[in-house]
Short mmCIF file of C-alpha atoms in Angstrom, two decimals:
data_model
loop_
_atom_site.label_atom_id
_atom_site.label_comp_id
_atom_site.label_asym_id
_atom_site.label_seq_id
_atom_site.Cartn_x
_atom_site.Cartn_y
_atom_site.Cartn_z
CA MET A 1 -13.41 28.84 -12.81
CA ALA A 2 -12.04 27.51 -16.09
CA ILE A 3 -9.66 24.59 -15.48
CA ARG A 4 -6.60 24.94 -17.68
CA ARG A 5 -3.59 23.53 -15.83
CA VAL A 6 -3.62 20.51 -13.54
CA ALA A 7 -0.66 18.91 -11.75
CA LEU A 8 -0.37 15.18 -11.14
CA MET A 9 1.86 13.44 -8.59
CA THR A 10 2.45 10.04 -7.00
CA GLY A 11 3.48 9.79 -3.34
CA GLY A 12 4.43 7.15 -0.81
CA GLY A 13 5.66 3.70 -1.77
CA ASP A 14 5.49 2.64 -5.41
CA CYS A 15 2.60 0.42 -6.34
CA PRO A 16 1.47 -1.65 -9.36
CA GLY A 17 -1.19 0.32 -11.23
CA LEU A 18 0.18 3.83 -10.72
CA ASN A 19 1.00 4.18 -14.40
CA ALA A 20 -2.52 3.08 -15.33
CA VAL A 21 -3.89 5.99 -13.28
CA ILE A 22 -1.43 8.45 -14.82
CA ARG A 23 -2.26 7.23 -18.33
CA ALA A 24 -6.01 7.49 -17.83
CA PHE A 25 -5.88 10.93 -16.23
CA VAL A 26 -3.62 12.42 -18.91
CA ARG A 27 -5.66 10.94 -21.76
CA VAL A 28 -8.99 12.13 -20.36
CA GLY A 29 -7.60 15.48 -19.23
CA LYS A 30 -6.10 16.31 -22.61
CA ARG A 31 -8.50 14.58 -25.00
CA LYS A 32 -11.79 15.45 -23.29
CA PHE A 33 -11.00 18.67 -21.44
CA GLY A 34 -7.99 20.13 -23.26
CA TRP A 35 -5.93 20.61 -20.10
CA GLU A 36 -2.21 21.07 -19.69
CA VAL A 37 -1.03 18.38 -17.28
CA PHE A 38 2.10 18.97 -15.21
CA GLY A 39 3.90 15.87 -13.96
CA VAL A 40 5.39 16.56 -10.52
CA GLU A 41 8.52 14.52 -9.88
CA ASP A 42 9.08 12.39 -6.74
CA ALA A 43 5.97 13.35 -4.79
CA PHE A 44 6.19 16.91 -3.43
CA SER A 45 9.91 17.16 -4.28
CA GLY A 46 9.00 18.72 -7.63
CA LEU A 47 6.85 21.40 -5.97
CA ILE A 48 9.31 22.08 -3.17
CA ASP A 49 11.91 22.92 -5.84
CA LEU A 50 10.74 23.70 -9.38
CA ASP A 51 14.31 23.04 -10.57
CA TYR A 52 14.33 19.65 -8.86
CA LYS A 53 16.84 17.45 -10.63
CA SER A 54 16.26 13.77 -11.29
CA PRO A 55 16.63 11.50 -14.34
CA ARG A 56 12.99 12.25 -15.17
CA GLY A 57 12.46 15.81 -13.93
CA ASN A 58 9.25 17.86 -13.73
CA ARG A 59 7.61 18.12 -17.13
CA TRP A 60 4.40 18.88 -18.96
CA LEU A 61 2.93 15.51 -19.93
CA GLU A 62 1.81 14.79 -23.48
CA LEU A 63 -0.12 11.85 -24.86
CA ASP A 64 3.12 10.30 -26.14
CA ASP A 65 4.46 10.27 -22.57
CA VAL A 66 1.73 7.88 -21.41
CA ARG A 67 1.64 5.59 -24.42
CA GLY A 68 2.44 1.95 -23.57
CA ILE A 69 2.71 2.39 -19.80
CA ILE A 70 -0.48 0.66 -18.57
CA GLU A 71 1.39 -2.65 -18.18
CA MET A 72 4.40 -1.12 -16.40
CA GLY A 73 5.01 -1.33 -12.67
CA GLY A 74 6.37 1.59 -10.68
CA THR A 75 5.58 5.17 -11.70
CA ILE A 76 6.93 7.29 -14.54
CA LEU A 77 6.74 10.31 -12.21
CA GLY A 78 8.86 8.81 -9.46
CA THR A 79 7.76 8.84 -5.83
CA SER A 80 8.93 9.37 -2.27
CA ASN A 81 7.74 8.43 1.21
CA ARG A 82 9.95 10.95 3.01
CA CYS A 83 8.77 14.18 1.42
CA ASP A 84 6.20 15.72 3.76
CA PRO A 85 6.43 19.52 3.28
CA PHE A 86 4.92 20.04 6.73
CA GLN A 87 7.73 18.00 8.35
CA TYR A 88 10.48 18.27 5.79
CA ALA A 89 14.09 17.27 6.23
CA ALA A 90 16.50 17.26 3.28
CA ARG A 91 18.86 14.31 3.09
CA GLY A 92 21.47 14.65 5.79
CA GLU A 93 19.43 17.06 7.93
CA THR A 94 18.65 16.12 11.52
CA GLU A 95 15.60 18.31 12.12
CA THR A 96 12.33 18.80 10.26
CA ARG A 97 10.75 22.11 9.27
CA ASP A 98 7.52 23.32 7.69
CA ILE A 99 8.05 24.46 4.08
CA SER A 100 4.41 24.16 2.99
CA ASP A 101 4.26 27.91 2.17
CA GLN A 102 7.07 27.36 -0.33
CA VAL A 103 5.01 24.63 -2.00
CA MET A 104 1.97 26.91 -2.14
CA ALA A 105 4.07 29.67 -3.74
CA ASN A 106 5.37 27.28 -6.42
CA TYR A 107 1.84 25.98 -7.03
CA ARG A 108 0.76 29.56 -7.78
CA LYS A 109 3.91 30.29 -9.80
CA LEU A 110 3.01 27.45 -12.16
CA GLN A 111 -0.51 28.90 -12.41
CA LEU A 112 -2.01 25.53 -11.50
CA ASP A 113 -5.76 25.24 -11.15
CA ALA A 114 -5.71 21.90 -9.33
CA LEU A 115 -3.52 19.04 -8.13
CA VAL A 116 -4.28 15.32 -8.27
CA SER A 117 -2.45 13.41 -5.54
CA ILE A 118 -2.16 9.64 -5.93
CA GLY A 119 -1.14 7.99 -2.67
CA GLY A 120 -1.97 6.14 0.50
CA ASP A 121 -3.04 7.33 3.92
CA GLY A 122 0.07 9.43 4.48
CA SER A 123 -0.18 11.16 1.12
CA MET A 124 -3.90 11.78 1.59
CA ALA A 125 -3.28 13.28 5.05
CA ILE A 126 -0.74 15.68 3.53
CA ALA A 127 -3.20 16.51 0.75
CA GLN A 128 -5.87 17.38 3.32
CA LYS A 129 -3.49 19.81 5.03
CA PHE A 130 -2.86 21.56 1.72
CA ILE A 131 -6.60 21.69 1.04
CA GLU A 132 -6.94 23.56 4.32
CA LYS A 133 -4.28 26.01 3.06
CA GLY A 134 -6.30 26.66 -0.10
CA MET A 135 -4.88 24.23 -2.62
CA LYS A 136 -7.47 22.58 -4.88
CA ILE A 137 -6.85 18.83 -4.66
CA VAL A 138 -8.48 15.59 -5.76
CA GLY A 139 -7.11 12.34 -4.32
CA VAL A 140 -6.67 8.86 -5.76
CA PRO A 141 -6.22 5.98 -3.26
CA LYS A 142 -3.12 3.84 -3.69
CA THR A 143 -1.58 1.25 -1.38
CA ILE A 144 -0.80 -2.43 -1.58
CA ASP A 145 -1.79 -2.67 2.10
CA ASN A 146 -5.45 -1.89 1.21
CA ASP A 147 -5.76 0.05 4.47
CA LEU A 148 -7.10 3.40 3.24
CA GLY A 149 -10.61 4.23 4.40
CA GLY A 150 -13.41 5.39 2.14
CA THR A 151 -12.80 2.84 -0.62
CA ASP A 152 -13.65 -0.85 -0.79
CA GLN A 153 -10.26 -1.57 -2.35
CA THR A 154 -7.15 0.27 -3.43
CA PHE A 155 -5.30 -0.55 -6.63
CA GLY A 156 -2.04 -2.41 -6.07
CA PHE A 157 -3.51 -4.73 -3.48
CA ASP A 158 -4.63 -7.37 -5.99
CA THR A 159 -1.17 -7.52 -7.58
CA ALA A 160 0.61 -7.78 -4.23
CA LEU A 161 -1.85 -10.47 -3.13
CA ASN A 162 -1.17 -12.56 -6.23
CA ILE A 163 2.59 -12.22 -5.81
CA ALA A 164 2.39 -13.29 -2.16
CA THR A 165 0.10 -16.21 -2.95
CA GLU A 166 2.43 -17.47 -5.68
CA ALA A 167 5.36 -17.23 -3.28
CA ILE A 168 3.51 -19.29 -0.67
CA ASP A 169 2.71 -21.92 -3.32
CA ARG A 170 6.39 -22.18 -4.22
CA ILE A 171 7.56 -22.25 -0.62
CA ARG A 172 5.11 -25.05 0.16
CA ASP A 173 6.97 -27.34 -2.24
CA THR A 174 10.29 -26.98 -0.45
CA ALA A 175 8.63 -27.02 2.99
CA GLU A 176 7.05 -30.40 2.26
CA SER A 177 10.21 -31.76 0.64
CA HIS A 178 12.36 -30.91 3.67
CA ASP A 179 9.78 -31.30 6.48
CA ARG A 180 10.30 -27.67 7.45
CA VAL A 181 8.35 -24.94 9.16
CA MET A 182 8.39 -22.08 6.68
CA LEU A 183 7.54 -18.52 7.73
CA VAL A 184 6.61 -16.09 4.97
CA GLU A 185 6.67 -12.40 5.91
CA VAL A 186 4.45 -10.13 3.82
CA MET A 187 3.80 -6.40 3.95
CA GLY A 188 1.15 -4.94 6.22
CA ARG A 189 2.28 -2.26 8.65
CA ASP A 190 -0.96 -1.71 10.54
CA ALA A 191 -3.43 -3.80 8.53
CA GLY A 192 -3.16 -7.49 7.70
CA TRP A 193 -5.13 -7.64 4.45
CA ILE A 194 -2.30 -9.14 2.39
CA ALA A 195 -1.45 -11.71 5.06
CA LEU A 196 -5.09 -12.70 5.56
CA HIS A 197 -5.98 -13.05 1.88
CA ALA A 198 -2.69 -14.60 0.77
CA GLY A 199 -2.63 -16.94 3.77
CA LEU A 200 -6.11 -18.18 3.04
CA ALA A 201 -5.47 -18.46 -0.72
CA GLY A 202 -2.16 -20.24 -0.12
CA GLY A 203 -3.50 -22.70 2.45
CA ALA A 204 -1.40 -21.40 5.35
CA ASP A 205 -1.57 -23.16 8.71
CA ALA A 206 -1.19 -19.95 10.72
CA ILE A 207 -1.70 -16.29 9.86
CA LEU A 208 -0.38 -13.56 12.14
CA LEU A 209 -1.96 -10.12 11.75
CA PRO A 210 -1.32 -6.71 13.33
CA GLU A 211 -4.97 -6.69 14.43
CA ILE A 212 -4.71 -9.97 16.40
CA PRO A 213 -1.72 -9.96 18.78
CA TYR A 214 -0.31 -13.48 18.97
CA GLN A 215 0.99 -15.93 21.53
CA VAL A 216 3.74 -18.33 20.50
CA GLU A 217 2.60 -21.43 22.42
CA PRO A 218 -0.67 -21.99 20.47
CA ILE A 219 1.31 -21.85 17.23
CA ALA A 220 3.89 -24.28 18.59
CA GLU A 221 1.12 -26.63 19.72
CA MET A 222 -0.40 -26.50 16.23
CA ILE A 223 2.96 -27.45 14.68
CA ARG A 224 3.48 -30.30 17.17
CA ARG A 225 0.00 -31.69 16.57
CA ARG A 226 0.41 -31.52 12.81
CA ARG A 227 3.69 -33.42 13.00
CA ALA A 228 2.10 -36.02 15.27
CA ARG A 229 -0.59 -36.51 12.61
CA GLY A 230 2.02 -37.03 9.90
CA ALA A 231 2.03 -33.52 8.43
CA ASN A 232 5.72 -32.76 8.95
CA TYR A 233 5.68 -29.27 7.46
CA SER A 234 3.80 -26.07 8.27
CA ILE A 235 3.35 -22.72 6.56
CA LEU A 236 3.07 -19.55 8.65
CA VAL A 237 2.22 -16.21 7.01
CA VAL A 238 3.32 -13.23 9.08
CA ALA A 239 2.39 -9.60 8.41
CA GLU A 240 5.35 -7.25 8.93
CA GLY A 241 3.32 -5.42 11.59
CA ALA A 242 2.38 -8.53 13.57
CA LYS A 243 3.17 -8.26 17.27
CA PRO A 244 3.02 -10.53 20.33
CA GLN A 245 0.39 -9.98 22.97
CA GLY A 246 1.56 -7.17 25.22
CA GLY A 247 4.38 -6.26 22.80
CA GLU A 248 5.08 -3.94 19.89
CA SER A 249 5.77 -4.52 16.24
CA SER A 250 9.37 -5.08 15.12
CA ALA A 251 10.60 -1.67 13.97
CA VAL A 252 13.87 0.14 13.45
CA LYS A 253 14.20 3.90 13.34
CA GLY A 254 13.74 5.33 9.86
CA GLU A 255 15.27 8.38 8.24
CA ILE A 256 14.45 11.86 9.53
CA GLY A 257 11.14 12.86 8.00
CA GLY A 258 10.27 9.26 7.17
CA MET A 259 8.27 6.46 8.77
CA PRO A 260 9.84 3.86 11.09
CA ARG A 261 10.88 0.78 9.13
CA LEU A 262 9.31 -2.51 10.12
CA MET A 263 11.80 -5.33 10.10
CA GLY A 264 12.08 -8.79 11.62
CA ALA A 265 8.51 -9.84 12.49
CA ALA A 266 8.82 -13.35 11.05
CA HIS A 267 12.36 -13.85 12.40
CA ARG A 268 11.09 -12.94 15.88
CA VAL A 269 8.36 -15.56 15.60
CA ALA A 270 10.85 -18.18 14.38
CA ALA A 271 13.25 -17.41 17.23
CA ALA A 272 10.44 -17.78 19.77
CA LEU A 273 9.27 -21.07 18.26
CA GLU A 274 12.66 -22.78 18.05
CA PRO A 275 12.86 -23.80 21.76
CA LEU A 276 9.27 -25.10 21.63
CA VAL A 277 9.25 -27.38 18.58
CA GLU A 278 11.66 -29.85 17.05
CA ALA A 279 11.60 -28.62 13.48
CA ASP A 280 13.90 -27.04 10.95
CA MET A 281 12.70 -23.46 10.33
CA ARG A 282 13.26 -21.04 7.49
CA VAL A 283 12.09 -17.45 7.03
CA THR A 284 11.36 -15.78 3.69
CA VAL A 285 10.74 -12.02 3.65
CA LEU A 286 8.98 -10.98 0.44
CA GLY A 287 9.46 -7.28 1.09
CA HIS A 288 9.48 -5.04 -1.96
CA ILE A 289 8.97 -7.97 -4.32
CA GLN A 290 5.27 -7.40 -3.58
CA ARG A 291 5.45 -3.84 -4.96
CA GLY A 292 7.12 -4.55 -8.29
CA GLY A 293 6.23 -6.03 -11.63
CA ALA A 294 3.34 -5.68 -14.01
CA PRO A 295 -0.05 -4.99 -12.39
CA THR A 296 -2.79 -7.57 -12.67
CA ALA A 297 -5.67 -6.96 -15.06
CA PHE A 298 -7.83 -6.02 -12.06
CA ASP A 299 -5.39 -3.33 -10.92
CA ARG A 300 -4.94 -1.99 -14.46
CA ILE A 301 -8.69 -1.60 -14.81
CA LEU A 302 -9.21 -0.17 -11.31
CA GLY A 303 -6.34 2.29 -11.82
CA THR A 304 -7.82 3.34 -15.15
CA ARG A 305 -11.24 3.88 -13.57
CA PHE A 306 -9.69 5.91 -10.74
CA GLY A 307 -7.74 8.09 -13.20
CA GLU A 308 -10.81 8.81 -15.31
CA THR A 309 -12.93 9.57 -12.24
CA ALA A 310 -10.24 11.91 -10.86
CA ALA A 311 -10.37 13.90 -14.11
CA GLU A 312 -14.16 14.13 -13.90
CA LEU A 313 -13.95 15.29 -10.27
CA VAL A 314 -11.49 18.03 -11.22
CA ALA A 315 -13.68 19.12 -14.14
CA ALA A 316 -16.68 19.29 -11.80
CA GLU A 317 -14.56 21.29 -9.32
CA ARG A 318 -15.26 18.73 -6.60
CA PHE A 319 -12.06 19.51 -4.77
CA GLY A 320 -11.42 17.93 -1.40
CA THR A 321 -12.71 14.59 -2.67
CA MET A 322 -11.10 11.25 -3.45
CA ALA A 323 -11.96 8.70 -6.12
CA ALA A 324 -13.22 5.55 -4.38
CA LEU A 325 -14.58 2.12 -5.23
CA ARG A 326 -17.96 1.68 -3.56
CA GLU A 327 -20.02 -1.47 -4.20
CA GLY A 328 -18.67 -1.82 -7.73
CA ARG A 329 -18.93 1.88 -8.65
CA VAL A 330 -16.11 4.43 -8.70
CA GLU A 331 -17.25 7.77 -7.29
CA GLY A 332 -16.00 10.75 -5.31
CA VAL A 333 -16.00 10.70 -1.50
CA PRO A 334 -14.90 13.40 0.97
CA LEU A 335 -11.15 13.11 1.45
CA VAL A 336 -11.43 14.01 5.11
CA ASP A 337 -13.70 11.01 5.66
CA ALA A 338 -11.29 8.68 3.85
CA ILE A 339 -8.41 9.53 6.21
CA ALA A 340 -10.49 9.73 9.39
CA ARG A 341 -9.93 6.09 10.24
CA PRO A 342 -7.67 3.45 8.62
CA LYS A 343 -9.31 0.35 7.23
CA LYS A 344 -8.13 -2.60 9.29
CA VAL A 345 -9.05 -6.26 9.46
CA ASP A 346 -11.93 -6.90 11.85
CA PRO A 347 -10.81 -9.89 13.98
CA HIS A 348 -14.41 -11.13 13.82
CA CYS A 349 -14.99 -10.57 10.12
CA GLN A 350 -16.31 -13.33 7.90
CA LEU A 351 -12.94 -14.03 6.26
CA VAL A 352 -11.22 -14.54 9.62
CA CYS A 353 -14.11 -16.78 10.71
CA THR A 354 -13.78 -18.77 7.49
CA ALA A 355 -10.06 -19.27 8.10
CA ARG A 356 -10.70 -20.37 11.69
CA ALA A 357 -13.32 -22.85 10.52
CA LEU A 358 -10.69 -24.37 8.22
CA GLY A 359 -8.31 -24.79 11.14
CA VAL A 360 -6.04 -21.80 10.56
CA ARG A 361 -4.42 -20.46 13.72
CA PHE A 362 -4.07 -16.74 14.44
CA GLY A 363 -1.95 -17.19 17.55
CA ASP A 364 -4.55 -15.80 19.93
CA GLY A 365 -5.07 -19.03 21.81
CA SER A 366 -8.39 -19.93 20.18
CA THR A 367 -8.83 -23.71 20.10
CA ASP A 368 -12.49 -24.04 19.13
CA HIS A 369 -11.75 -25.52 15.74
CA SER A 370 -10.14 -28.66 14.30
CA LEU A 371 -6.68 -28.63 12.80
CA ARG A 372 -6.24 -29.19 9.09
CA PRO A 373 -4.34 -32.47 8.50
#
């Protein structure tokens, strides 16, 4: 088939580097292949309703539209994490319904030859369902959590990591000045990559991950021993999905058609520690700060490589694949393999072992290492 019209969308949470992908895909698609590129607004919202109204709106993208956006955070196409056509609920509705056939009809009405979906595990799972309905899709992995399988790293993670590390550096100053225990909550619903890397880079004394359920007493003992040795402050990095042994993560019910919202992981740890240690405690939740701002050079380059590879995959008609970073190379991998299993932190991986050797506590009761003074 001759590729003439390709749609491009971003789904899920916003992420530094999205605009770099959009820019690269549009430039390669138009300059090298001569395609028309349709920008779908707010994830599948723009294909659910072709007259979808937003400040940006669906539009055919030109080279001028992507000029000067590589350094911008967010996405010029808008995004949504509550727009699954297979379980759709408009705002205010209390039940979900399957409107995927409506999306397929609009895809054909636009005479699209392919769709490029940029998103995380949820977006890729939706893409796979549409592939099974006959839509021709190429995926691009995006998530600050770095938890999507099939790729060594997703763009957005490096930027979020640097933001979290800088925050820990700043919080350390006030923690030491006031002899406080400071808890820093970072994103990481099911995978603790940000917490692990930022905690290690920021010199944290404890790191709590979703993959290693914690006990409070070992953390309290670490704080008491540090204070007895003259280190009157401690830094604890807590992933939002961290949970106590035998318990669940801290979540509140989300909107209909959306994911449950994680909230309060670090506050729960602080509340449990207060009766056990004599220390002033403060909690800082970084939240969406980690998603915003200009992407790092690494994420700009990785996003650019992903966008160019996605265009090449479409041109080669390798539908059902996803651009992925593998041992330094960006290549196409089967999308179904990428979503088969999320990429989580192995509790016995080398980075966790390195942190333990330095005296970092993970709250699992392990005491076979010395404490950092």
